[in-house]
PDB file of C-alpha atoms in Angstrom:
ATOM      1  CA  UNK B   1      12.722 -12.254  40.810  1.00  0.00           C
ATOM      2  CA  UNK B   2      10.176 -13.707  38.684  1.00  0.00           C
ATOM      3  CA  UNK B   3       7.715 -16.849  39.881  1.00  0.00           C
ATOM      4  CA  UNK B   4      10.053 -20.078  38.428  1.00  0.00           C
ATOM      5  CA  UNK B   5       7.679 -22.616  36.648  1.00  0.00           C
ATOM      6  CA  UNK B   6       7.971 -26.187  36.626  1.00  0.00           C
ATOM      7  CA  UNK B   7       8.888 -26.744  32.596  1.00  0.00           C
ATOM      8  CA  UNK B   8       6.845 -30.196  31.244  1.00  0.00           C
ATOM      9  CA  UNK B   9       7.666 -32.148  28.595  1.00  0.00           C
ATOM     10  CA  UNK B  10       4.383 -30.456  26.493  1.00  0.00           C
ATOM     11  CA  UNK B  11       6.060 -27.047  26.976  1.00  0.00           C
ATOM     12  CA  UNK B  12       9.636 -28.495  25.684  1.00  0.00           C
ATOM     13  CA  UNK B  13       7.519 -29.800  22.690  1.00  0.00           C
ATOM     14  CA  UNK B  14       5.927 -26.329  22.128  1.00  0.00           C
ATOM     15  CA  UNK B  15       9.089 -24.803  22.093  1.00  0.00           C
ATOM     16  CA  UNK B  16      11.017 -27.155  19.654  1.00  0.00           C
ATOM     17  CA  UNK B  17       7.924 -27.183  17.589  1.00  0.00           C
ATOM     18  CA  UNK B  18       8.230 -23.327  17.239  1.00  0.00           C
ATOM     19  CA  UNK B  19      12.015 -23.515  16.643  1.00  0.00           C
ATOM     20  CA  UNK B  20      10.926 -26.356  13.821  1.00  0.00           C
ATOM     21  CA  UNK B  21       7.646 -24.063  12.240  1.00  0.00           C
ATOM     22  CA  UNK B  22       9.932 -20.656  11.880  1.00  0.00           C
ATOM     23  CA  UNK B  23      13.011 -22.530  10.890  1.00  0.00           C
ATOM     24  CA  UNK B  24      14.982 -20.397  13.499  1.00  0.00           C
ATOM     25  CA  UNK B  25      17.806 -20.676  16.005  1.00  0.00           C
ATOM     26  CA  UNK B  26      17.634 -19.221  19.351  1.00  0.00           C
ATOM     27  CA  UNK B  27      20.579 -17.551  18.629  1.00  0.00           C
ATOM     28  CA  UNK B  28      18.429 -15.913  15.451  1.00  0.00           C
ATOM     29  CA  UNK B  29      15.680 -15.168  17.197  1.00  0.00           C
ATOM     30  CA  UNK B  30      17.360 -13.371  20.275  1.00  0.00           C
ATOM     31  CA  UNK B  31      19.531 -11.385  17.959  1.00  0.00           C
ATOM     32  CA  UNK B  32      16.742  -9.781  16.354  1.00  0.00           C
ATOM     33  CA  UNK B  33      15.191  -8.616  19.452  1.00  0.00           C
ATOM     34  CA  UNK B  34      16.018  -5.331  21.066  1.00  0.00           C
ATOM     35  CA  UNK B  35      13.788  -6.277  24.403  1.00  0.00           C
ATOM     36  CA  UNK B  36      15.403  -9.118  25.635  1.00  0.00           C
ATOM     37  CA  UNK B  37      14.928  -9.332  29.357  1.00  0.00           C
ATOM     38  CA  UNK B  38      18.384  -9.019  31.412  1.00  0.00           C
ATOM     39  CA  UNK B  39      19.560 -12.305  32.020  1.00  0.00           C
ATOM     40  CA  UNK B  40      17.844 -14.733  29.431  1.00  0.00           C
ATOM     41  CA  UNK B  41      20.591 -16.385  27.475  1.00  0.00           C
ATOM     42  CA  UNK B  42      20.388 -18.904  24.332  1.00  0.00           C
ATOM     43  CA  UNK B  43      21.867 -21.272  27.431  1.00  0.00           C
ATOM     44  CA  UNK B  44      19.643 -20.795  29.253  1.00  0.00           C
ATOM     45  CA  UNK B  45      16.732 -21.776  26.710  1.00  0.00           C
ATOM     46  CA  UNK B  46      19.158 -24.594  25.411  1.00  0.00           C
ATOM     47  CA  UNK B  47      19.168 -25.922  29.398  1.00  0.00           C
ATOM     48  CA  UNK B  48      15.419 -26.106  28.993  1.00  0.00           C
ATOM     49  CA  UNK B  49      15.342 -28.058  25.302  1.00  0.00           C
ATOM     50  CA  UNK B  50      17.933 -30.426  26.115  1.00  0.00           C
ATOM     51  CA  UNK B  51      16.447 -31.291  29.710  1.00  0.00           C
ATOM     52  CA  UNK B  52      19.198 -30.402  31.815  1.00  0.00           C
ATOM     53  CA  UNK B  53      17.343 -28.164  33.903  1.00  0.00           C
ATOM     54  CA  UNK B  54      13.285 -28.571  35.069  1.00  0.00           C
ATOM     55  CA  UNK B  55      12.273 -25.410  36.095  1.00  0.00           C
ATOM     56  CA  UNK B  56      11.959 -21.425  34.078  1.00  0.00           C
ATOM     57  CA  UNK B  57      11.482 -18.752  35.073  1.00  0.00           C
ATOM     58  CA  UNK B  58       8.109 -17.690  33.710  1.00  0.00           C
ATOM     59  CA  UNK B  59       8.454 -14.374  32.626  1.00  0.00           C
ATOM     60  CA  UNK B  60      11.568 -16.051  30.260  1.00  0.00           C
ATOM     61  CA  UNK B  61       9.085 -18.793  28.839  1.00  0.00           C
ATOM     62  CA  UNK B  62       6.541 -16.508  27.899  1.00  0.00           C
ATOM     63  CA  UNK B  63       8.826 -14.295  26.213  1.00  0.00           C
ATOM     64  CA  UNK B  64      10.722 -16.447  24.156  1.00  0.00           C
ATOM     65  CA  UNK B  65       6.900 -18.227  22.953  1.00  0.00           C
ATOM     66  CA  UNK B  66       6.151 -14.877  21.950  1.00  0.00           C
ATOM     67  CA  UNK B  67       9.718 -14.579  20.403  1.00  0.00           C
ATOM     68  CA  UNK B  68       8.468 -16.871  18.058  1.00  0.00           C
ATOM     69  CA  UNK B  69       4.879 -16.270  17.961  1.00  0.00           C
ATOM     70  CA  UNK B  70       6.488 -13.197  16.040  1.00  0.00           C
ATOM     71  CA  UNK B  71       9.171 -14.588  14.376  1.00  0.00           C
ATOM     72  CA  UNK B  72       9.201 -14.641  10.703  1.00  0.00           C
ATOM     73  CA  UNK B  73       8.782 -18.081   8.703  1.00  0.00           C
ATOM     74  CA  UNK B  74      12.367 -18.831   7.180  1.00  0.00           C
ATOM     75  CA  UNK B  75      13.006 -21.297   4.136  1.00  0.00           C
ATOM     76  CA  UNK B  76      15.517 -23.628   3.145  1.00  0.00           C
ATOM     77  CA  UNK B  77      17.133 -22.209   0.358  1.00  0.00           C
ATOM     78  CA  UNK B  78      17.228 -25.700  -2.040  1.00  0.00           C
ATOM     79  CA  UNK B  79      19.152 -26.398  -4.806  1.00  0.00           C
ATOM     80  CA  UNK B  80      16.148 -25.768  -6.879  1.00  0.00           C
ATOM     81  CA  UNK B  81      15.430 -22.066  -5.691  1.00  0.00           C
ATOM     82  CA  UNK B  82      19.084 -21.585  -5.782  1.00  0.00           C
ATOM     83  CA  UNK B  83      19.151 -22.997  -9.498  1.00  0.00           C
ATOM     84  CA  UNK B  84      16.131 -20.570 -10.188  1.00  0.00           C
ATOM     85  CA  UNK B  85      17.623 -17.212  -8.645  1.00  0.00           C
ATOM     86  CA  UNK B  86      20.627 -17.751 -10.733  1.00  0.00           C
ATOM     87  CA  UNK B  87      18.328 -18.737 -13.954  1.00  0.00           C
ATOM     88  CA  UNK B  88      16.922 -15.739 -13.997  1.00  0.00           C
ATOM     89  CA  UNK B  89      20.107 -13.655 -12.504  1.00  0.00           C
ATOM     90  CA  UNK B  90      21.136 -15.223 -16.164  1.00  0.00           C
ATOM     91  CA  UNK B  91      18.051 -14.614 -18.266  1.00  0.00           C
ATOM     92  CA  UNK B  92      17.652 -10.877 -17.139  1.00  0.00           C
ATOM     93  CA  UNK B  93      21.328 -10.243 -16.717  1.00  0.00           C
ATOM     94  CA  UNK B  94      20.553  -8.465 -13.265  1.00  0.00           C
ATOM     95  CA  UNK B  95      22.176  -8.583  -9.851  1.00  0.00           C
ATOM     96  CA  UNK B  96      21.041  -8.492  -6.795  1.00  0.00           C
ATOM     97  CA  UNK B  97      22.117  -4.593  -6.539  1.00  0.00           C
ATOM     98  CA  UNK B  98      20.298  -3.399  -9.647  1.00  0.00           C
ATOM     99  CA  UNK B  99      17.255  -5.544  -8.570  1.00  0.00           C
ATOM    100  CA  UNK B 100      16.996  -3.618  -5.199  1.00  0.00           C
ATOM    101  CA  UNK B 101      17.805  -0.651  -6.575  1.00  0.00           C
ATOM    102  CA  UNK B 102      15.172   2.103  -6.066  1.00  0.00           C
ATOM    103  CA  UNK B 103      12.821   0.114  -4.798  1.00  0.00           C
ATOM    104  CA  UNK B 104      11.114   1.808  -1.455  1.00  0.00           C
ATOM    105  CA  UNK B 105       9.223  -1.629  -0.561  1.00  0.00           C
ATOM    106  CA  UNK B 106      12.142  -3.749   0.385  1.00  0.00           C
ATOM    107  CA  UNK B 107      10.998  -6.403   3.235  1.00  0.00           C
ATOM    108  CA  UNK B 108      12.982  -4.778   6.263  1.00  0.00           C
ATOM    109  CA  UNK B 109      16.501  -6.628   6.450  1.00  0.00           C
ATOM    110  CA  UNK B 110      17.010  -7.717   3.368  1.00  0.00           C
ATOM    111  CA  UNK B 111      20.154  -6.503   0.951  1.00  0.00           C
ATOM    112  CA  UNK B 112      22.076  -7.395  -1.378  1.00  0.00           C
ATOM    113  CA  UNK B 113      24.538  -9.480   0.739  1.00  0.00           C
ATOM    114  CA  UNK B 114      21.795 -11.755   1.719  1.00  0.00           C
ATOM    115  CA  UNK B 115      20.704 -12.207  -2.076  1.00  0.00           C
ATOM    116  CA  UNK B 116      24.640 -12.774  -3.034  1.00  0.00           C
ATOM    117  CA  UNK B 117      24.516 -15.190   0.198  1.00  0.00           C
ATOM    118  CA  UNK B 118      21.989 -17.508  -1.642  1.00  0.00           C
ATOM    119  CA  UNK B 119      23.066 -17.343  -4.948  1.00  0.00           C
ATOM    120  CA  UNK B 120      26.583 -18.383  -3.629  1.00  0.00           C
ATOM    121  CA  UNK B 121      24.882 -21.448  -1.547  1.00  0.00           C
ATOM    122  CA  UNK B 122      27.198 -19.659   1.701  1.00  0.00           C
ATOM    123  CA  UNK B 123      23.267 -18.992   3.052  1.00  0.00           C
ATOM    124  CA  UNK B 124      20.847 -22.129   3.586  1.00  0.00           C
ATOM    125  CA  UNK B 125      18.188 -20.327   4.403  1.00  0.00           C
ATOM    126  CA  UNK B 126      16.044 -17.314   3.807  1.00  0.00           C
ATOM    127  CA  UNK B 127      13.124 -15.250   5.293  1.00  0.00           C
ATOM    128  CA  UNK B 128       9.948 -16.412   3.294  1.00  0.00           C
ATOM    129  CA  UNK B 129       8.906 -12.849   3.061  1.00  0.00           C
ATOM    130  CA  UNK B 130      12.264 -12.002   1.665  1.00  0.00           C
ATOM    131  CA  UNK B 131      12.361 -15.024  -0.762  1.00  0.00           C
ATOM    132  CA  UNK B 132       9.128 -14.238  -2.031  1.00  0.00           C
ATOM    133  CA  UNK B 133       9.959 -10.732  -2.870  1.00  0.00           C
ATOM    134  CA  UNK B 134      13.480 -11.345  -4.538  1.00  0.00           C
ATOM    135  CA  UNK B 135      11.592 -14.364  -6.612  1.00  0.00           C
ATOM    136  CA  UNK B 136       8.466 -12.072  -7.506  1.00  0.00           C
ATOM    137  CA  UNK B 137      11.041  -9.517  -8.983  1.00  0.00           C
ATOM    138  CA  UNK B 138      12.933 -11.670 -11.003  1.00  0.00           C
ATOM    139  CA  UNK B 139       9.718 -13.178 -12.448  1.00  0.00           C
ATOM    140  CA  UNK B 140       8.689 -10.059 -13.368  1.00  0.00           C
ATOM    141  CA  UNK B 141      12.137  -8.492 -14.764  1.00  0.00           C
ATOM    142  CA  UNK B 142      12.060  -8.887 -18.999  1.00  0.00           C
ATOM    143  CA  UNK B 143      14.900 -11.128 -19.773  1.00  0.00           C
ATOM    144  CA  UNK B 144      17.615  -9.521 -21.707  1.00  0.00           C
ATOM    145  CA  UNK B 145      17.689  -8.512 -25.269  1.00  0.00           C
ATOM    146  CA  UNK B 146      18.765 -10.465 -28.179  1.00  0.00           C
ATOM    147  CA  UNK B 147      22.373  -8.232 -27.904  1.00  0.00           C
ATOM    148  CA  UNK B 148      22.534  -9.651 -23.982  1.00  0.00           C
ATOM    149  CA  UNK B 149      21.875  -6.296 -22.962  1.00  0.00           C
ATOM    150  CA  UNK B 150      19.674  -6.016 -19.602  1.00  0.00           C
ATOM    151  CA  UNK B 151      16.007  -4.251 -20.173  1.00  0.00           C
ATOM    152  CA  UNK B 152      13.934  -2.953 -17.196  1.00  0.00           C
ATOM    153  CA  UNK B 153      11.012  -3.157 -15.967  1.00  0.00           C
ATOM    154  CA  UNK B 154       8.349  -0.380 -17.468  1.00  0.00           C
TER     155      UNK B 154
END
């Protein structure tokens, strides 16, 4: 069994402050993990956020600070973006499947349910890597003809 560490109030701080910066859940962050040592569970972290325990086990600690060391940054989805992505789901006339659509550089999890999942308001938030690509391709898709027919990109 690994050395248990007393857990201070700085290293509580450190961790919320890396649940705040990446804008993601423990639950979030251990689901996307495949290496998750045997044992560590989001109640156990939660024990360690909300106070109830005072000690870690240090191998645990250091893996969920590197959980989000390489975590990626999420976003709030705001009315705003949402109002955009469906401006311009409106200007071009394209959906979410025909803007994905034969595109090899997709940012790795992202699909058309997630895109549907914003534009519906049923998701709050988005990866910024995965917001920035969806945005960037509207921007760049030619809005539709003056017969409302949808044009594509040359």
């Amino acid at each position: 069994m690994s050395e248990r560490i007393p857990l201070t109030d700085e290293m509580v701080t450190l961790l919320n402050a890396e649940i705040e910066r990446t804008g993601s859940g423990l639950r979030r962050v251990l689901a996307a993990r495949e290496d998750v040592p045997d044992g560590l569970t989001e109640n156990i972290i939660t024990s360690w956020i909300d106070r109830r325990v005072r000690t870690a086990r240090a191998d645990y600690y250091e893996y969920v600070l590197r959980c989000y060391a390489e975590a990626p940054l999420f976003s709030t989805i705001t009315p705003d973006i949402q109002a955009e992505l469906r401006g311009h789901r409106e200007r071009t006339g394209v959906g979410p499947a025909v803007l994905l659509g034969g595109v090899s550089d997709i940012p790795k999890g992202l699909n058309v349910g997630t895109i549907e999942s914003w534009l519906s308001g049923i998701s709050t938030k988005a990866a910024e890597e995965h917001l920035s690509f969806v945005l960037s391709r509207y921007r760049d898709w030619p809005s539709k003809d003056e017969f409302g027919r949808r044009q594509f990109p040359k």
